[in-house]
Amino acid sequence: MFGLFNSTSKAYQNLKPAEFAAGLRQPGALLLDVRRPDEFAAGHLPGAVNLDVTSPEFARRVAALDKAQPTYVYCRSGARSATAAAQLTGAGFTTVANLLGGVMDWPEKLVR
């Protein structure tokens, strides 16, 4: 699955739902939901960790994560997660993917 990523690039990858789902199946993948806690509570992808990208705590909480862990981010439509993905790559994360279309385009049922 690491073939989706260019190791010489600091940029994150924008992935369609099927590609994103395939990436999540790799061992050790971290799934971040960067929406507000109320949005997360209303329904999220299974196994997701909620880190609100608009929170003043976002950068501090991200700094505690493993930068080498493949990290997959999503939001409602893909806009906030693109912002988060850029922040993660800027913070030194080596493998970051953004879900194009966010949960609005996710084909599977969300969990609560």
mmCIF file of N, CA and C in Angstrom:
data_model
loop_
_atom_site.group_PDB
_atom_site.id
_atom_site.type_symbol
_atom_site.label_atom_id
_atom_site.label_comp_id
_atom_site.label_asym_id
_atom_site.label_seq_id
_atom_site.Cartn_x
_atom_site.Cartn_y
_atom_site.Cartn_z
ATOM 1 N N MET A 1 0.820 -1.198 0.000
ATOM 2 C CA MET A 1 0.000 0.000 0.000
ATOM 3 C C MET A 1 0.862 1.259 0.000
ATOM 4 N N PHE A 2 2.084 1.137 0.483
ATOM 5 C CA PHE A 2 2.934 2.315 0.522
ATOM 6 C C PHE A 2 3.253 2.816 -0.877
ATOM 7 N N GLY A 3 2.980 2.008 -1.898
ATOM 8 C CA GLY A 3 3.216 2.410 -3.270
ATOM 9 C C GLY A 3 2.389 3.621 -3.679
ATOM 10 N N LEU A 4 1.314 3.907 -2.933
ATOM 11 C CA LEU A 4 0.487 5.075 -3.245
ATOM 12 C C LEU A 4 1.216 6.375 -2.938
ATOM 13 N N PHE A 5 2.264 6.273 -2.148
ATOM 14 C CA PHE A 5 2.933 7.474 -1.669
ATOM 15 C C PHE A 5 4.305 7.618 -2.292
ATOM 16 N N ASN A 6 4.653 8.835 -2.599
ATOM 17 C CA ASN A 6 5.972 9.145 -3.129
ATOM 18 C C ASN A 6 6.843 9.538 -1.945
ATOM 19 N N SER A 7 7.790 8.701 -1.589
ATOM 20 C CA SER A 7 8.577 8.925 -0.373
ATOM 21 C C SER A 7 9.475 10.164 -0.456
ATOM 22 N N THR A 8 9.724 10.664 -1.665
ATOM 23 C CA THR A 8 10.566 11.843 -1.786
ATOM 24 C C THR A 8 9.756 13.132 -1.660
ATOM 25 N N SER A 9 8.437 13.009 -1.626
ATOM 26 C CA SER A 9 7.570 14.181 -1.573
ATOM 27 C C SER A 9 7.068 14.430 -0.164
ATOM 28 N N LYS A 10 6.935 15.686 0.186
ATOM 29 C CA LYS A 10 6.384 16.051 1.488
ATOM 30 C C LYS A 10 4.875 16.235 1.402
ATOM 31 N N ALA A 11 4.319 16.109 0.210
ATOM 32 C CA ALA A 11 2.889 16.343 0.014
ATOM 33 C C ALA A 11 2.075 15.134 0.462
ATOM 34 N N TYR A 12 0.822 15.401 0.782
ATOM 35 C CA TYR A 12 -0.106 14.318 1.112
ATOM 36 C C TYR A 12 -0.808 13.857 -0.160
ATOM 37 N N GLN A 13 -1.433 12.708 -0.073
ATOM 38 C CA GLN A 13 -2.163 12.146 -1.201
ATOM 39 C C GLN A 13 -3.659 12.377 -1.019
ATOM 40 N N ASN A 14 -4.349 12.745 -2.088
ATOM 41 C CA ASN A 14 -5.806 12.802 -2.099
ATOM 42 C C ASN A 14 -6.292 11.478 -2.666
ATOM 43 N N LEU A 15 -7.060 10.738 -1.881
ATOM 44 C CA LEU A 15 -7.508 9.419 -2.312
ATOM 45 C C LEU A 15 -9.024 9.346 -2.414
ATOM 46 N N LYS A 16 -9.490 8.626 -3.447
ATOM 47 C CA LYS A 16 -10.913 8.348 -3.587
ATOM 48 C C LYS A 16 -11.295 7.338 -2.507
ATOM 49 N N PRO A 17 -12.590 7.226 -2.171
ATOM 50 C CA PRO A 17 -12.993 6.324 -1.091
ATOM 51 C C PRO A 17 -12.439 4.903 -1.181
ATOM 52 N N ALA A 18 -12.433 4.282 -2.347
ATOM 53 C CA ALA A 18 -11.930 2.906 -2.470
ATOM 54 C C ALA A 18 -10.433 2.822 -2.146
ATOM 55 N N GLU A 19 -9.661 3.807 -2.625
ATOM 56 C CA GLU A 19 -8.219 3.841 -2.342
ATOM 57 C C GLU A 19 -7.971 4.094 -0.851
ATOM 58 N N PHE A 20 -8.763 4.999 -0.292
ATOM 59 C CA PHE A 20 -8.661 5.338 1.129
ATOM 60 C C PHE A 20 -8.944 4.098 1.975
ATOM 61 N N ALA A 21 -10.018 3.377 1.649
ATOM 62 C CA ALA A 21 -10.392 2.163 2.388
ATOM 63 C C ALA A 21 -9.292 1.111 2.295
ATOM 64 N N ALA A 22 -8.689 0.965 1.115
ATOM 65 C CA ALA A 22 -7.596 0.006 0.945
ATOM 66 C C ALA A 22 -6.414 0.376 1.826
ATOM 67 N N GLY A 23 -6.096 1.647 1.888
ATOM 68 C CA GLY A 23 -4.991 2.115 2.724
ATOM 69 C C GLY A 23 -5.230 1.860 4.195
ATOM 70 N N LEU A 24 -6.460 1.998 4.622
ATOM 71 C CA LEU A 24 -6.797 1.780 6.031
ATOM 72 C C LEU A 24 -6.582 0.336 6.465
ATOM 73 N N ARG A 25 -6.573 -0.574 5.509
ATOM 74 C CA ARG A 25 -6.393 -1.993 5.844
ATOM 75 C C ARG A 25 -4.939 -2.348 6.143
ATOM 76 N N GLN A 26 -4.014 -1.446 5.880
ATOM 77 C CA GLN A 26 -2.616 -1.757 6.176
ATOM 78 C C GLN A 26 -2.389 -1.716 7.689
ATOM 79 N N PRO A 27 -1.520 -2.590 8.189
ATOM 80 C CA PRO A 27 -1.252 -2.613 9.634
ATOM 81 C C PRO A 27 -0.702 -1.273 10.124
ATOM 82 N N GLY A 28 -1.204 -0.817 11.252
ATOM 83 C CA GLY A 28 -0.690 0.395 11.883
ATOM 84 C C GLY A 28 -1.234 1.701 11.352
ATOM 85 N N ALA A 29 -2.175 1.655 10.414
ATOM 86 C CA ALA A 29 -2.731 2.899 9.870
ATOM 87 C C ALA A 29 -3.532 3.635 10.949
ATOM 88 N N LEU A 30 -3.371 4.945 10.997
ATOM 89 C CA LEU A 30 -4.100 5.797 11.932
ATOM 90 C C LEU A 30 -5.155 6.565 11.152
ATOM 91 N N LEU A 31 -6.389 6.529 11.646
ATOM 92 C CA LEU A 31 -7.501 7.209 11.000
ATOM 93 C C LEU A 31 -7.927 8.392 11.853
ATOM 94 N N LEU A 32 -7.817 9.599 11.304
ATOM 95 C CA LEU A 32 -8.181 10.811 12.024
ATOM 96 C C LEU A 32 -9.414 11.463 11.405
ATOM 97 N N ASP A 33 -10.413 11.696 12.226
ATOM 98 C CA ASP A 33 -11.600 12.455 11.848
ATOM 99 C C ASP A 33 -11.342 13.855 12.383
ATOM 100 N N VAL A 34 -11.216 14.838 11.484
ATOM 101 C CA VAL A 34 -10.825 16.183 11.912
ATOM 102 C C VAL A 34 -12.020 17.137 12.017
ATOM 103 N N ARG A 35 -13.227 16.558 12.113
ATOM 104 C CA ARG A 35 -14.439 17.380 12.283
ATOM 105 C C ARG A 35 -14.622 17.734 13.762
ATOM 106 N N ARG A 36 -15.633 18.560 14.021
ATOM 107 C CA ARG A 36 -15.961 18.937 15.395
ATOM 108 C C ARG A 36 -16.468 17.709 16.159
ATOM 109 N N PRO A 37 -16.316 17.696 17.491
ATOM 110 C CA PRO A 37 -16.790 16.553 18.284
ATOM 111 C C PRO A 37 -18.273 16.230 18.083
ATOM 112 N N ASP A 38 -19.122 17.242 17.881
ATOM 113 C CA ASP A 38 -20.543 16.959 17.680
ATOM 114 C C ASP A 38 -20.777 16.240 16.347
ATOM 115 N N GLU A 39 -20.002 16.592 15.329
ATOM 116 C CA GLU A 39 -20.107 15.915 14.030
ATOM 117 C C GLU A 39 -19.630 14.466 14.158
ATOM 118 N N PHE A 40 -18.532 14.283 14.877
ATOM 119 C CA PHE A 40 -17.975 12.947 15.100
ATOM 120 C C PHE A 40 -19.000 12.065 15.816
ATOM 121 N N ALA A 41 -19.641 12.606 16.844
ATOM 122 C CA ALA A 41 -20.619 11.853 17.629
ATOM 123 C C ALA A 41 -21.833 11.447 16.793
ATOM 124 N N ALA A 42 -22.156 12.223 15.776
ATOM 125 C CA ALA A 42 -23.312 11.934 14.924
ATOM 126 C C ALA A 42 -23.037 10.769 13.967
ATOM 127 N N GLY A 43 -21.763 10.417 13.773
ATOM 128 C CA GLY A 43 -21.404 9.306 12.908
ATOM 129 C C GLY A 43 -20.024 9.492 12.322
ATOM 130 N N HIS A 44 -19.209 8.423 12.398
ATOM 131 C CA HIS A 44 -17.832 8.482 11.912
ATOM 132 C C HIS A 44 -17.410 7.134 11.350
ATOM 133 N N LEU A 45 -16.263 7.101 10.690
ATOM 134 C CA LEU A 45 -15.720 5.857 10.172
ATOM 135 C C LEU A 45 -15.256 4.991 11.339
ATOM 136 N N PRO A 46 -15.451 3.673 11.252
ATOM 137 C CA PRO A 46 -15.026 2.774 12.330
ATOM 138 C C PRO A 46 -13.537 2.917 12.619
ATOM 139 N N GLY A 47 -13.192 3.018 13.901
ATOM 140 C CA GLY A 47 -11.796 3.100 14.320
ATOM 141 C C GLY A 47 -11.192 4.487 14.285
ATOM 142 N N ALA A 48 -11.977 5.494 13.926
ATOM 143 C CA ALA A 48 -11.439 6.849 13.818
ATOM 144 C C ALA A 48 -11.187 7.473 15.184
ATOM 145 N N VAL A 49 -10.168 8.325 15.228
ATOM 146 C CA VAL A 49 -9.849 9.149 16.390
ATOM 147 C C VAL A 49 -10.247 10.569 16.020
ATOM 148 N N ASN A 50 -10.941 11.251 16.917
ATOM 149 C CA ASN A 50 -11.411 12.603 16.632
ATOM 150 C C ASN A 50 -10.406 13.643 17.123
ATOM 151 N N LEU A 51 -9.871 14.424 16.174
ATOM 152 C CA LEU A 51 -8.989 15.557 16.477
ATOM 153 C C LEU A 51 -9.491 16.731 15.643
ATOM 154 N N ASP A 52 -10.215 17.623 16.254
ATOM 155 C CA ASP A 52 -10.818 18.764 15.566
ATOM 156 C C ASP A 52 -9.735 19.707 15.043
ATOM 157 N N VAL A 53 -9.649 19.829 13.719
ATOM 158 C CA VAL A 53 -8.614 20.665 13.105
ATOM 159 C C VAL A 53 -8.803 22.141 13.439
ATOM 160 N N THR A 54 -10.006 22.558 13.805
ATOM 161 C CA THR A 54 -10.247 23.965 14.151
ATOM 162 C C THR A 54 -9.961 24.259 15.622
ATOM 163 N N SER A 55 -9.629 23.234 16.397
ATOM 164 C CA SER A 55 -9.342 23.417 17.820
ATOM 165 C C SER A 55 -7.956 24.017 18.026
ATOM 166 N N PRO A 56 -7.828 24.908 19.028
ATOM 167 C CA PRO A 56 -6.492 25.445 19.330
ATOM 168 C C PRO A 56 -5.528 24.351 19.813
ATOM 169 N N GLU A 57 -6.071 23.208 20.231
ATOM 170 C CA GLU A 57 -5.262 22.093 20.723
ATOM 171 C C GLU A 57 -4.754 21.185 19.594
ATOM 172 N N PHE A 58 -5.204 21.404 18.363
ATOM 173 C CA PHE A 58 -4.888 20.482 17.265
ATOM 174 C C PHE A 58 -3.381 20.263 17.110
ATOM 175 N N ALA A 59 -2.614 21.303 16.978
ATOM 176 C CA ALA A 59 -1.167 21.170 16.753
ATOM 177 C C ALA A 59 -0.487 20.440 17.909
ATOM 178 N N ARG A 60 -0.888 20.748 19.146
ATOM 179 C CA ARG A 60 -0.286 20.084 20.308
ATOM 180 C C ARG A 60 -0.619 18.598 20.321
ATOM 181 N N ARG A 61 -1.874 18.258 20.018
ATOM 182 C CA ARG A 61 -2.286 16.850 20.023
ATOM 183 C C ARG A 61 -1.627 16.077 18.882
ATOM 184 N N VAL A 62 -1.471 16.712 17.736
ATOM 185 C CA VAL A 62 -0.818 16.074 16.593
ATOM 186 C C VAL A 62 0.653 15.808 16.907
ATOM 187 N N ALA A 63 1.293 16.712 17.630
ATOM 188 C CA ALA A 63 2.711 16.568 17.962
ATOM 189 C C ALA A 63 2.974 15.307 18.783
ATOM 190 N N ALA A 64 1.968 14.800 19.475
ATOM 191 C CA ALA A 64 2.129 13.599 20.307
ATOM 192 C C ALA A 64 1.985 12.308 19.505
ATOM 193 N N LEU A 65 1.597 12.415 18.241
ATOM 194 C CA LEU A 65 1.387 11.229 17.410
ATOM 195 C C LEU A 65 2.681 10.766 16.747
ATOM 196 N N ASP A 66 2.706 9.523 16.296
ATOM 197 C CA ASP A 66 3.860 8.947 15.613
ATOM 198 C C ASP A 66 3.887 9.447 14.162
ATOM 199 N N LYS A 67 4.883 10.238 13.826
ATOM 200 C CA LYS A 67 4.983 10.835 12.496
ATOM 201 C C LYS A 67 5.265 9.809 11.398
ATOM 202 N N ALA A 68 5.752 8.627 11.773
ATOM 203 C CA ALA A 68 6.054 7.582 10.792
ATOM 204 C C ALA A 68 4.842 6.687 10.514
ATOM 205 N N GLN A 69 3.810 6.803 11.344
ATOM 206 C CA GLN A 69 2.610 5.979 11.174
ATOM 207 C C GLN A 69 1.794 6.474 9.978
ATOM 208 N N PRO A 70 1.386 5.569 9.067
ATOM 209 C CA PRO A 70 0.533 6.012 7.954
ATOM 210 C C PRO A 70 -0.747 6.645 8.511
ATOM 211 N N THR A 71 -1.028 7.880 8.127
ATOM 212 C CA THR A 71 -2.129 8.644 8.711
ATOM 213 C C THR A 71 -3.136 9.023 7.638
ATOM 214 N N TYR A 72 -4.389 8.693 7.903
ATOM 215 C CA TYR A 72 -5.497 8.924 6.980
ATOM 216 C C TYR A 72 -6.456 9.908 7.633
ATOM 217 N N VAL A 73 -6.751 11.012 6.944
ATOM 218 C CA VAL A 73 -7.602 12.054 7.518
ATOM 219 C C VAL A 73 -8.844 12.272 6.664
ATOM 220 N N TYR A 74 -9.929 12.603 7.352
ATOM 221 C CA TYR A 74 -11.168 12.916 6.638
ATOM 222 C C TYR A 74 -11.999 13.891 7.446
ATOM 223 N N CYS A 75 -12.956 14.528 6.760
ATOM 224 C CA CYS A 75 -13.921 15.429 7.384
ATOM 225 C C CYS A 75 -15.254 15.233 6.664
ATOM 226 N N ARG A 76 -16.085 16.232 6.638
ATOM 227 C CA ARG A 76 -17.394 16.112 6.007
ATOM 228 C C ARG A 76 -17.275 16.071 4.480
ATOM 229 N N SER A 77 -16.506 17.023 3.921
ATOM 230 C CA SER A 77 -16.453 17.132 2.458
ATOM 231 C C SER A 77 -15.043 17.009 1.869
ATOM 232 N N GLY A 78 -14.030 17.041 2.697
ATOM 233 C CA GLY A 78 -12.651 16.960 2.227
ATOM 234 C C GLY A 78 -11.867 18.251 2.357
ATOM 235 N N ALA A 79 -12.534 19.355 2.699
ATOM 236 C CA ALA A 79 -11.849 20.650 2.795
ATOM 237 C C ALA A 79 -11.031 20.774 4.087
ATOM 238 N N ARG A 80 -11.666 20.534 5.225
ATOM 239 C CA ARG A 80 -10.930 20.637 6.496
ATOM 240 C C ARG A 80 -9.841 19.577 6.586
ATOM 241 N N SER A 81 -10.124 18.387 6.048
ATOM 242 C CA SER A 81 -9.109 17.326 6.105
ATOM 243 C C SER A 81 -7.921 17.659 5.202
ATOM 244 N N ALA A 82 -8.148 18.374 4.108
ATOM 245 C CA ALA A 82 -7.027 18.820 3.269
ATOM 246 C C ALA A 82 -6.157 19.791 4.054
ATOM 247 N N THR A 83 -6.779 20.683 4.811
ATOM 248 C CA THR A 83 -6.039 21.608 5.677
ATOM 249 C C THR A 83 -5.242 20.830 6.716
ATOM 250 N N ALA A 84 -5.898 19.848 7.341
ATOM 251 C CA ALA A 84 -5.231 19.027 8.355
ATOM 252 C C ALA A 84 -4.078 18.239 7.740
ATOM 253 N N ALA A 85 -4.288 17.673 6.552
ATOM 254 C CA ALA A 85 -3.246 16.891 5.887
ATOM 255 C C ALA A 85 -2.022 17.761 5.601
ATOM 256 N N ALA A 86 -2.263 18.991 5.172
ATOM 257 C CA ALA A 86 -1.154 19.915 4.916
ATOM 258 C C ALA A 86 -0.407 20.227 6.212
ATOM 259 N N GLN A 87 -1.143 20.396 7.309
ATOM 260 C CA GLN A 87 -0.506 20.652 8.609
ATOM 261 C C GLN A 87 0.304 19.440 9.060
ATOM 262 N N LEU A 88 -0.238 18.242 8.844
ATOM 263 C CA LEU A 88 0.480 17.023 9.236
ATOM 264 C C LEU A 88 1.774 16.865 8.449
ATOM 265 N N THR A 89 1.710 17.057 7.129
ATOM 266 C CA THR A 89 2.930 16.934 6.341
ATOM 267 C C THR A 89 3.926 18.021 6.729
ATOM 268 N N GLY A 90 3.421 19.211 7.025
ATOM 269 C CA GLY A 90 4.286 20.296 7.475
ATOM 270 C C GLY A 90 4.943 20.001 8.818
ATOM 271 N N ALA A 91 4.275 19.177 9.636
ATOM 272 C CA ALA A 91 4.806 18.805 10.945
ATOM 273 C C ALA A 91 5.749 17.603 10.868
ATOM 274 N N GLY A 92 5.949 17.081 9.645
ATOM 275 C CA GLY A 92 6.905 16.006 9.486
ATOM 276 C C GLY A 92 6.321 14.613 9.334
ATOM 277 N N PHE A 93 5.010 14.492 9.230
ATOM 278 C CA PHE A 93 4.409 13.179 9.001
ATOM 279 C C PHE A 93 4.808 12.713 7.610
ATOM 280 N N THR A 94 5.217 11.461 7.492
ATOM 281 C CA THR A 94 5.782 10.981 6.230
ATOM 282 C C THR A 94 4.750 10.396 5.275
ATOM 283 N N THR A 95 3.650 9.849 5.794
ATOM 284 C CA THR A 95 2.644 9.208 4.954
ATOM 285 C C THR A 95 1.266 9.708 5.367
ATOM 286 N N VAL A 96 0.713 10.628 4.581
ATOM 287 C CA VAL A 96 -0.578 11.238 4.910
ATOM 288 C C VAL A 96 -1.499 11.146 3.696
ATOM 289 N N ALA A 97 -2.751 10.740 3.950
ATOM 290 C CA ALA A 97 -3.749 10.669 2.884
ATOM 291 C C ALA A 97 -5.013 11.385 3.315
ATOM 292 N N ASN A 98 -5.626 12.089 2.367
ATOM 293 C CA ASN A 98 -6.868 12.825 2.582
ATOM 294 C C ASN A 98 -7.983 12.132 1.796
ATOM 295 N N LEU A 99 -9.143 11.965 2.434
ATOM 296 C CA LEU A 99 -10.292 11.352 1.772
ATOM 297 C C LEU A 99 -11.006 12.388 0.915
ATOM 298 N N LEU A 100 -10.935 12.207 -0.399
ATOM 299 C CA LEU A 100 -11.650 13.106 -1.312
ATOM 300 C C LEU A 100 -13.156 12.959 -1.105
ATOM 301 N N GLY A 101 -13.843 14.069 -0.968
ATOM 302 C CA GLY A 101 -15.292 14.042 -0.792
ATOM 303 C C GLY A 101 -15.745 13.801 0.632
ATOM 304 N N GLY A 102 -14.820 13.489 1.531
ATOM 305 C CA GLY A 102 -15.153 13.283 2.933
ATOM 306 C C GLY A 102 -16.226 12.224 3.156
ATOM 307 N N VAL A 103 -16.878 12.297 4.317
ATOM 308 C CA VAL A 103 -17.900 11.296 4.634
ATOM 309 C C VAL A 103 -19.116 11.421 3.711
ATOM 310 N N MET A 104 -19.266 12.573 3.062
ATOM 311 C CA MET A 104 -20.386 12.728 2.125
ATOM 312 C C MET A 104 -20.266 11.738 0.963
ATOM 313 N N ASP A 105 -19.032 11.362 0.595
ATOM 314 C CA ASP A 105 -18.812 10.423 -0.510
ATOM 315 C C ASP A 105 -18.444 9.017 -0.026
ATOM 316 N N TRP A 106 -18.413 8.804 1.296
ATOM 317 C CA TRP A 106 -18.034 7.489 1.838
ATOM 318 C C TRP A 106 -19.189 6.513 1.597
ATOM 319 N N PRO A 107 -18.915 5.373 0.948
ATOM 320 C CA PRO A 107 -19.992 4.465 0.546
ATOM 321 C C PRO A 107 -20.537 3.572 1.661
ATOM 322 N N GLU A 108 -19.803 3.465 2.765
ATOM 323 C CA GLU A 108 -20.213 2.556 3.837
ATOM 324 C C GLU A 108 -20.923 3.308 4.961
ATOM 325 N N LYS A 109 -21.613 2.531 5.789
ATOM 326 C CA LYS A 109 -22.357 3.105 6.914
ATOM 327 C C LYS A 109 -21.382 3.640 7.973
ATOM 328 N N LEU A 110 -21.721 4.786 8.533
ATOM 329 C CA LEU A 110 -20.920 5.362 9.619
ATOM 330 C C LEU A 110 -21.346 4.737 10.935
ATOM 331 N N VAL A 111 -20.457 4.777 11.926
ATOM 332 C CA VAL A 111 -20.772 4.249 13.253
ATOM 333 C C VAL A 111 -20.867 5.393 14.245
ATOM 334 N N ARG A 112 -21.477 5.120 15.388
ATOM 335 C CA ARG A 112 -21.587 6.129 16.451
ATOM 336 C C ARG A 112 -20.869 5.663 17.687
#
